[in-house]
Amino acid sequence: MTTQVISRNPSSINWRSVLEKVTIPVAALVFSLLLFGIFCAAAGANPLAVYGSIYKAAFGSWFSFQNSLIRAAPLMLSSLCTVLPARLGLVIIGNEGAIVIGGIGAIATGLALNSAPPTIVQLGMAIAGIIAGGLWIALAGALRYYRGVNETISSLLLNYIAIALLNHLVGGPMRDPSSLNKPSSYPLADVNMLGTLPGTRVHYGLIFGLIVCAIAYILIQRTTFGFAVRTTGGNVRAARMAGLPVGKLTLIICFLGGACAGLAGMIEVAAVHGKANESLNAGYGYSGILVAFIARQNPLAAVLVSILLGGILASGGILQRSHNLPDATVLVFQGLVFLVILFSESLYGKLPFFKQQDR
């Protein structure tokens, strides 16, 4: 009796997998653009002119590109709030709440340390934002592991609690009496604000985002902790049988994800607004979820997607001025992209061209 040996070319298999991971998201984005074009045409605008305006506002000049980078910084950090827990098999969408809570913790600490040296104030704000955001999302992880509460629902509801807490604090205990039409906390001293990169308008939050995304990638892909997280995300029962501390991993990874979003809240306070107010609830958390899905939970890919989406967010004003479209039109585009990306997830491993070839 002869045994048939099926040989496979590892290089070919690898390239098909890589090509699938690139082609499907790109095709999803292109299809989203087509749908968005139909929406613009129905609203009475020329789709090609709209696309041209988006490119001009996002990347058409050094000035506009800086606007895109400013918006990309919180998106990078916010996306990690979804990216990191996803590697453990959790779907966390409490990014917005973690940003808000991180911002509240940062401004409270900054005002309390107002007389300290600027470096101490900024470091204290960063630590407070990280801890506040981390504990906020760790709560969703604890509810999941110890009480069986769905982490997607609990983290979503935590967003509303965080926003309500922000409104209460800036409208009451933390309110600056001089903020009349827009209740805000007392402002940070100018010397305690994060500066900008030399020769640009881009604040140092961009550097924080790049560094944290790189650290997140190394943590997940190159450490024993990351291997344990990925193993648990692949099969929880097998992880328990192997003796992995699933509960501890759940709390840690949720804390780390929330800490990244909390740092984004600190950056918004210390580099953009200088105070806490309703502007903290700017939607970067929800956009970060979209970044995480497009990047397929890859921290390095999240950097590129954040810059792209940051450019789209920066184009809202020009669409209103040049094409008489509502400023929220970019949110429609985000929604279309999110829906198409979710649908595209069902295509992985099913398209014949990308399937493994037997030889």
Short mmCIF file of C-alpha atoms in Angstrom, two decimals:
data_model
loop_
_atom_site.label_atom_id
_atom_site.label_comp_id
_atom_site.label_asym_id
_atom_site.label_seq_id
_atom_site.Cartn_x
_atom_site.Cartn_y
_atom_site.Cartn_z
CA MET A 1 0.00 0.00 0.00
CA THR A 2 1.39 3.37 -0.96
CA THR A 3 0.89 6.52 1.00
CA GLN A 4 0.26 9.69 -0.93
CA VAL A 5 2.22 12.61 0.42
CA ILE A 6 0.75 16.04 -0.18
CA SER A 7 3.48 18.63 -0.28
CA ARG A 8 2.86 22.27 0.15
CA ASN A 9 4.99 25.26 -0.57
CA PRO A 10 5.13 27.25 2.70
CA SER A 11 6.10 30.42 0.86
CA SER A 12 3.04 30.22 -1.40
CA ILE A 13 0.72 29.54 1.55
CA ASN A 14 2.16 32.47 3.47
CA TRP A 15 1.82 34.88 0.56
CA ARG A 16 -1.79 33.91 -0.02
CA SER A 17 -2.57 34.60 3.61
CA VAL A 18 -0.79 37.96 3.53
CA LEU A 19 -2.51 38.90 0.29
CA GLU A 20 -5.89 38.04 1.79
CA LYS A 21 -5.23 40.20 4.84
CA VAL A 22 -4.37 43.15 2.60
CA THR A 23 -6.86 42.70 -0.22
CA ILE A 24 -10.07 42.28 1.78
CA PRO A 25 -9.72 45.45 3.91
CA VAL A 26 -8.64 47.50 0.88
CA ALA A 27 -11.57 46.19 -1.15
CA ALA A 28 -13.89 46.99 1.76
CA LEU A 29 -12.61 50.57 1.87
CA VAL A 30 -13.06 50.97 -1.89
CA PHE A 31 -16.60 49.63 -1.69
CA SER A 32 -17.27 52.02 1.20
CA LEU A 33 -16.10 54.90 -1.01
CA LEU A 34 -18.55 53.83 -3.71
CA LEU A 35 -21.41 53.75 -1.22
CA PHE A 36 -20.36 57.13 0.16
CA GLY A 37 -20.28 58.49 -3.39
CA ILE A 38 -23.87 57.38 -3.88
CA PHE A 39 -24.82 59.12 -0.64
CA CYS A 40 -23.12 62.34 -1.75
CA ALA A 41 -24.81 62.21 -5.16
CA ALA A 42 -28.19 61.74 -3.47
CA ALA A 43 -27.42 64.82 -1.34
CA GLY A 44 -26.76 66.86 -4.47
CA ALA A 45 -22.95 66.89 -4.40
CA ASN A 46 -20.46 65.68 -6.99
CA PRO A 47 -18.84 62.55 -5.50
CA LEU A 48 -15.52 63.08 -7.30
CA ALA A 49 -15.37 66.68 -6.10
CA VAL A 50 -16.12 65.49 -2.56
CA TYR A 51 -13.30 62.95 -2.72
CA GLY A 52 -10.98 65.66 -3.99
CA SER A 53 -11.95 67.96 -1.13
CA ILE A 54 -11.35 65.21 1.43
CA TYR A 55 -7.88 64.60 0.04
CA LYS A 56 -7.13 68.31 -0.04
CA ALA A 57 -8.27 68.83 3.56
CA ALA A 58 -6.47 65.73 4.83
CA PHE A 59 -3.20 65.44 2.89
CA GLY A 60 -3.15 68.19 0.28
CA SER A 61 -0.62 70.38 2.09
CA TRP A 62 1.73 70.31 5.06
CA PHE A 63 -0.75 72.42 7.01
CA SER A 64 -3.62 70.01 6.37
CA PHE A 65 -1.43 66.97 7.01
CA GLN A 66 -0.60 68.37 10.44
CA ASN A 67 -4.34 68.60 11.17
CA SER A 68 -4.62 64.93 10.25
CA LEU A 69 -1.73 63.99 12.55
CA ILE A 70 -3.25 65.93 15.45
CA ARG A 71 -6.43 63.87 15.11
CA ALA A 72 -4.51 60.64 14.52
CA ALA A 73 -2.76 60.77 17.91
CA PRO A 74 -5.83 60.04 20.10
CA LEU A 75 -7.10 57.54 17.51
CA MET A 76 -3.94 55.43 17.82
CA LEU A 77 -4.26 55.22 21.58
CA SER A 78 -8.04 54.81 21.53
CA SER A 79 -7.85 51.92 19.06
CA LEU A 80 -5.65 49.94 21.45
CA CYS A 81 -8.55 49.87 23.92
CA THR A 82 -10.23 47.50 21.44
CA VAL A 83 -7.11 45.94 19.88
CA LEU A 84 -5.52 44.55 23.06
CA PRO A 85 -8.62 42.88 24.61
CA ALA A 86 -9.50 41.50 21.16
CA ARG A 87 -6.36 39.38 21.26
CA LEU A 88 -7.90 37.67 24.29
CA GLY A 89 -11.19 37.19 22.46
CA LEU A 90 -12.97 40.14 24.10
CA VAL A 91 -14.91 42.80 22.20
CA ILE A 92 -14.48 46.02 24.16
CA ILE A 93 -16.14 49.19 22.84
CA GLY A 94 -15.83 51.37 25.94
CA ASN A 95 -13.09 53.49 24.35
CA GLU A 96 -15.03 56.76 24.60
CA GLY A 97 -15.72 56.29 28.30
CA ALA A 98 -12.08 55.47 29.04
CA ILE A 99 -10.96 58.63 27.21
CA VAL A 100 -13.40 60.75 29.21
CA ILE A 101 -12.45 59.17 32.55
CA GLY A 102 -8.76 59.49 31.71
CA GLY A 103 -9.29 63.16 30.90
CA ILE A 104 -11.13 63.74 34.18
CA GLY A 105 -8.37 62.04 36.17
CA ALA A 106 -5.72 64.02 34.31
CA ILE A 107 -7.30 67.44 34.83
CA ALA A 108 -7.99 66.74 38.51
CA THR A 109 -4.36 65.76 39.04
CA GLY A 110 -3.04 68.64 36.96
CA LEU A 111 -4.99 71.18 38.99
CA ALA A 112 -3.98 69.54 42.28
CA LEU A 113 -0.28 69.69 41.29
CA ASN A 114 -0.58 73.16 39.77
CA SER A 115 2.33 74.62 41.78
CA ALA A 116 4.72 71.73 41.05
CA PRO A 117 7.31 71.83 38.23
CA PRO A 118 5.74 71.32 34.76
CA THR A 119 7.44 67.95 34.23
CA ILE A 120 5.99 66.63 37.50
CA VAL A 121 2.54 67.96 36.61
CA GLN A 122 2.58 66.35 33.16
CA LEU A 123 3.90 63.05 34.52
CA GLY A 124 1.26 63.05 37.25
CA MET A 125 -1.47 63.77 34.71
CA ALA A 126 -0.26 60.94 32.48
CA ILE A 127 -0.18 58.45 35.37
CA ALA A 128 -3.63 59.55 36.55
CA GLY A 129 -5.09 59.25 33.07
CA ILE A 130 -3.56 55.81 32.58
CA ILE A 131 -4.78 54.49 35.92
CA ALA A 132 -8.27 55.99 35.59
CA GLY A 133 -8.83 54.69 32.06
CA GLY A 134 -7.31 51.31 32.90
CA LEU A 135 -9.51 50.74 35.94
CA TRP A 136 -12.58 51.85 33.99
CA ILE A 137 -12.15 49.14 31.33
CA ALA A 138 -10.86 46.61 33.87
CA LEU A 139 -14.31 46.92 35.44
CA ALA A 140 -15.85 45.58 32.22
CA GLY A 141 -13.30 42.75 32.23
CA ALA A 142 -14.09 41.89 35.85
CA LEU A 143 -17.82 41.85 35.13
CA ARG A 144 -17.14 39.50 32.24
CA TYR A 145 -14.97 37.04 34.10
CA TYR A 146 -16.54 37.00 37.57
CA ARG A 147 -20.22 37.62 36.75
CA GLY A 148 -20.55 36.51 33.13
CA VAL A 149 -21.71 39.96 31.95
CA ASN A 150 -21.13 40.50 28.22
CA GLU A 151 -18.12 42.83 27.95
CA THR A 152 -19.42 44.52 24.81
CA ILE A 153 -22.66 45.60 26.48
CA SER A 154 -21.05 46.57 29.79
CA SER A 155 -18.27 48.62 28.17
CA LEU A 156 -20.81 50.38 25.94
CA LEU A 157 -22.95 51.30 28.95
CA LEU A 158 -19.87 52.49 30.81
CA ASN A 159 -19.46 55.10 28.05
CA TYR A 160 -22.74 56.74 29.03
CA ILE A 161 -21.87 56.64 32.72
CA ALA A 162 -18.52 58.31 32.03
CA ILE A 163 -20.13 61.06 29.92
CA ALA A 164 -22.77 61.68 32.60
CA LEU A 165 -20.02 61.88 35.24
CA LEU A 166 -18.11 64.39 33.08
CA ASN A 167 -21.19 66.57 32.67
CA HIS A 168 -21.87 66.45 36.41
CA LEU A 169 -18.33 67.38 37.42
CA VAL A 170 -17.72 70.20 34.95
CA GLY A 171 -21.18 71.56 35.63
CA GLY A 172 -20.82 71.31 39.40
CA PRO A 173 -17.85 70.51 41.68
CA MET A 174 -15.11 71.20 39.11
CA ARG A 175 -16.77 74.08 37.26
CA ASP A 176 -14.89 77.27 36.56
CA PRO A 177 -17.36 80.11 37.31
CA SER A 178 -16.02 82.06 34.33
CA SER A 179 -17.15 79.32 31.89
CA LEU A 180 -20.66 80.52 31.12
CA ASN A 181 -21.98 79.10 27.84
CA LYS A 182 -19.81 75.99 27.91
CA PRO A 183 -19.29 74.64 31.44
CA SER A 184 -15.65 73.66 31.93
CA SER A 185 -13.21 72.86 34.66
CA TYR A 186 -10.58 75.33 35.77
CA PRO A 187 -7.89 75.58 33.07
CA LEU A 188 -4.36 74.27 33.29
CA ALA A 189 -1.56 76.80 33.49
CA ASP A 190 0.04 77.33 30.08
CA VAL A 191 3.38 76.12 31.38
CA ASN A 192 1.82 72.74 32.26
CA MET A 193 0.46 72.12 28.76
CA LEU A 194 2.14 69.61 26.45
CA GLY A 195 4.17 71.41 23.80
CA THR A 196 4.37 70.89 20.06
CA LEU A 197 7.02 69.21 17.97
CA PRO A 198 9.65 71.71 16.77
CA GLY A 199 8.57 73.54 13.64
CA THR A 200 5.05 72.07 13.64
CA ARG A 201 1.62 72.48 15.21
CA VAL A 202 1.53 68.76 16.09
CA HIS A 203 1.69 68.10 19.82
CA TYR A 204 3.81 65.47 21.53
CA GLY A 205 0.76 63.23 21.87
CA LEU A 206 1.61 61.90 18.40
CA ILE A 207 4.95 60.62 19.71
CA PHE A 208 3.18 59.01 22.67
CA GLY A 209 0.79 57.27 20.28
CA LEU A 210 3.57 55.93 18.06
CA ILE A 211 5.60 54.68 21.02
CA VAL A 212 2.65 53.02 22.76
CA CYS A 213 1.54 51.27 19.54
CA ALA A 214 5.07 49.92 19.07
CA ILE A 215 5.19 48.73 22.69
CA ALA A 216 1.75 47.10 22.31
CA TYR A 217 2.93 45.20 19.22
CA ILE A 218 6.06 43.94 21.00
CA LEU A 219 4.04 43.01 24.09
CA ILE A 220 1.55 40.92 22.13
CA GLN A 221 3.85 39.39 19.52
CA ARG A 222 7.22 39.08 21.24
CA THR A 223 6.63 38.31 24.93
CA THR A 224 5.50 35.36 27.02
CA PHE A 225 2.58 37.44 28.26
CA GLY A 226 1.49 38.10 24.69
CA PHE A 227 1.73 34.42 23.84
CA ALA A 228 -0.47 33.59 26.84
CA VAL A 229 -3.00 36.22 25.74
CA ARG A 230 -3.10 34.92 22.17
CA THR A 231 -3.39 31.32 23.36
CA THR A 232 -6.30 32.20 25.63
CA GLY A 233 -7.97 34.16 22.85
CA GLY A 234 -7.68 31.15 20.55
CA ASN A 235 -9.16 28.63 22.97
CA VAL A 236 -10.12 29.47 26.54
CA ARG A 237 -10.70 25.85 27.56
CA ALA A 238 -7.28 24.80 26.28
CA ALA A 239 -5.72 27.76 28.09
CA ARG A 240 -7.32 26.70 31.37
CA MET A 241 -6.17 23.11 30.87
CA ALA A 242 -2.65 24.43 30.28
CA GLY A 243 -2.83 26.25 33.61
CA LEU A 244 -2.99 29.80 32.25
CA PRO A 245 -4.58 32.33 34.67
CA VAL A 246 -7.48 33.37 32.45
CA GLY A 247 -9.03 35.70 35.03
CA LYS A 248 -5.76 37.50 35.70
CA LEU A 249 -5.05 37.84 31.98
CA THR A 250 -8.55 39.25 31.43
CA LEU A 251 -8.11 41.94 34.05
CA ILE A 252 -4.59 42.86 32.93
CA ILE A 253 -5.36 43.10 29.22
CA CYS A 254 -8.51 45.14 29.86
CA PHE A 255 -6.55 47.45 32.17
CA LEU A 256 -3.86 47.94 29.53
CA GLY A 257 -6.43 48.68 26.82
CA GLY A 258 -8.23 51.17 29.03
CA ALA A 259 -4.91 52.72 30.08
CA CYS A 260 -4.09 53.52 26.45
CA ALA A 261 -7.46 55.25 25.98
CA GLY A 262 -7.02 57.03 29.33
CA LEU A 263 -3.69 58.37 28.09
CA ALA A 264 -5.50 59.67 25.01
CA GLY A 265 -7.86 61.55 27.35
CA MET A 266 -4.90 63.05 29.18
CA ILE A 267 -3.39 64.19 25.89
CA GLU A 268 -6.65 65.83 24.82
CA VAL A 269 -6.71 67.75 28.11
CA ALA A 270 -3.01 68.63 28.30
CA ALA A 271 -2.28 69.26 24.63
CA VAL A 272 -5.53 70.41 23.01
CA HIS A 273 -8.21 71.81 25.33
CA GLY A 274 -6.29 72.75 28.47
CA LYS A 275 -9.38 71.96 30.52
CA ALA A 276 -12.12 69.35 30.84
CA ASN A 277 -15.46 70.02 29.17
CA GLU A 278 -17.87 68.38 26.76
CA SER A 279 -15.17 68.51 24.05
CA LEU A 280 -13.60 65.47 25.73
CA ASN A 281 -16.57 63.55 24.32
CA ALA A 282 -15.42 64.19 20.75
CA GLY A 283 -16.05 60.73 19.30
CA TYR A 284 -12.41 59.62 19.17
CA GLY A 285 -13.35 56.54 21.18
CA TYR A 286 -15.94 55.36 18.67
CA SER A 287 -13.59 56.14 15.77
CA GLY A 288 -10.91 54.13 17.56
CA ILE A 289 -13.15 51.07 17.37
CA LEU A 290 -13.29 51.49 13.60
CA VAL A 291 -9.51 51.83 13.46
CA ALA A 292 -9.12 48.58 15.42
CA PHE A 293 -11.38 46.64 13.07
CA ILE A 294 -9.82 47.99 9.88
CA ALA A 295 -6.34 47.26 11.27
CA ARG A 296 -7.50 43.75 12.23
CA GLN A 297 -6.28 44.18 15.80
CA ASN A 298 -2.70 44.92 14.72
CA PRO A 299 -1.17 47.79 16.74
CA LEU A 300 1.26 48.75 13.96
CA ALA A 301 -1.42 48.76 11.27
CA ALA A 302 -3.52 50.91 13.62
CA VAL A 303 -0.95 53.70 13.19
CA LEU A 304 -1.51 53.92 9.43
CA VAL A 305 -5.28 53.56 9.70
CA SER A 306 -5.38 56.27 12.37
CA ILE A 307 -3.59 58.72 10.09
CA LEU A 308 -6.01 57.90 7.26
CA LEU A 309 -9.08 58.26 9.46
CA GLY A 310 -7.63 61.35 11.11
CA GLY A 311 -7.47 62.93 7.69
CA ILE A 312 -11.09 62.06 7.00
CA LEU A 313 -12.15 63.60 10.32
CA ALA A 314 -10.20 66.75 9.45
CA SER A 315 -12.20 67.17 6.25
CA GLY A 316 -15.62 67.72 7.86
CA GLY A 317 -15.42 71.50 7.68
CA ILE A 318 -14.47 71.71 4.02
CA LEU A 319 -17.35 69.45 3.01
CA GLN A 320 -19.73 71.85 4.70
CA ARG A 321 -18.18 74.98 3.16
CA SER A 322 -17.52 73.72 -0.35
CA HIS A 323 -20.34 71.25 -0.98
CA ASN A 324 -23.14 72.33 1.39
CA LEU A 325 -22.98 68.96 3.09
CA PRO A 326 -23.53 68.68 6.84
CA ASP A 327 -20.38 68.66 8.97
CA ALA A 328 -21.48 65.21 10.21
CA THR A 329 -21.14 63.79 6.68
CA VAL A 330 -17.80 62.28 7.69
CA LEU A 331 -19.66 60.33 10.37
CA VAL A 332 -21.84 58.83 7.65
CA PHE A 333 -18.68 57.75 5.87
CA GLN A 334 -17.34 56.23 9.09
CA GLY A 335 -20.58 54.33 9.58
CA LEU A 336 -20.48 52.94 6.04
CA VAL A 337 -16.88 51.85 6.46
CA PHE A 338 -17.68 50.16 9.76
CA LEU A 339 -20.61 48.22 8.31
CA VAL A 340 -18.65 47.08 5.25
CA ILE A 341 -15.64 46.10 7.37
CA LEU A 342 -17.88 44.03 9.65
CA PHE A 343 -19.35 42.28 6.62
CA SER A 344 -15.90 41.67 5.15
CA GLU A 345 -14.91 39.76 8.29
CA SER A 346 -17.14 36.92 7.09
CA LEU A 347 -15.10 36.59 3.87
CA TYR A 348 -11.81 35.52 5.42
CA GLY A 349 -10.98 31.93 4.57
CA LYS A 350 -13.93 31.59 2.17
CA LEU A 351 -12.74 33.15 -1.08
CA PRO A 352 -11.35 30.42 -3.41
CA PHE A 353 -8.40 32.48 -4.64
CA PHE A 354 -6.95 32.85 -1.14
CA LYS A 355 -7.50 29.26 -0.08
CA GLN A 356 -4.57 26.98 0.48
CA GLN A 357 -3.61 25.07 -2.66
CA ASP A 358 -2.81 21.34 -2.41
CA ARG A 359 0.04 20.17 -4.60
#
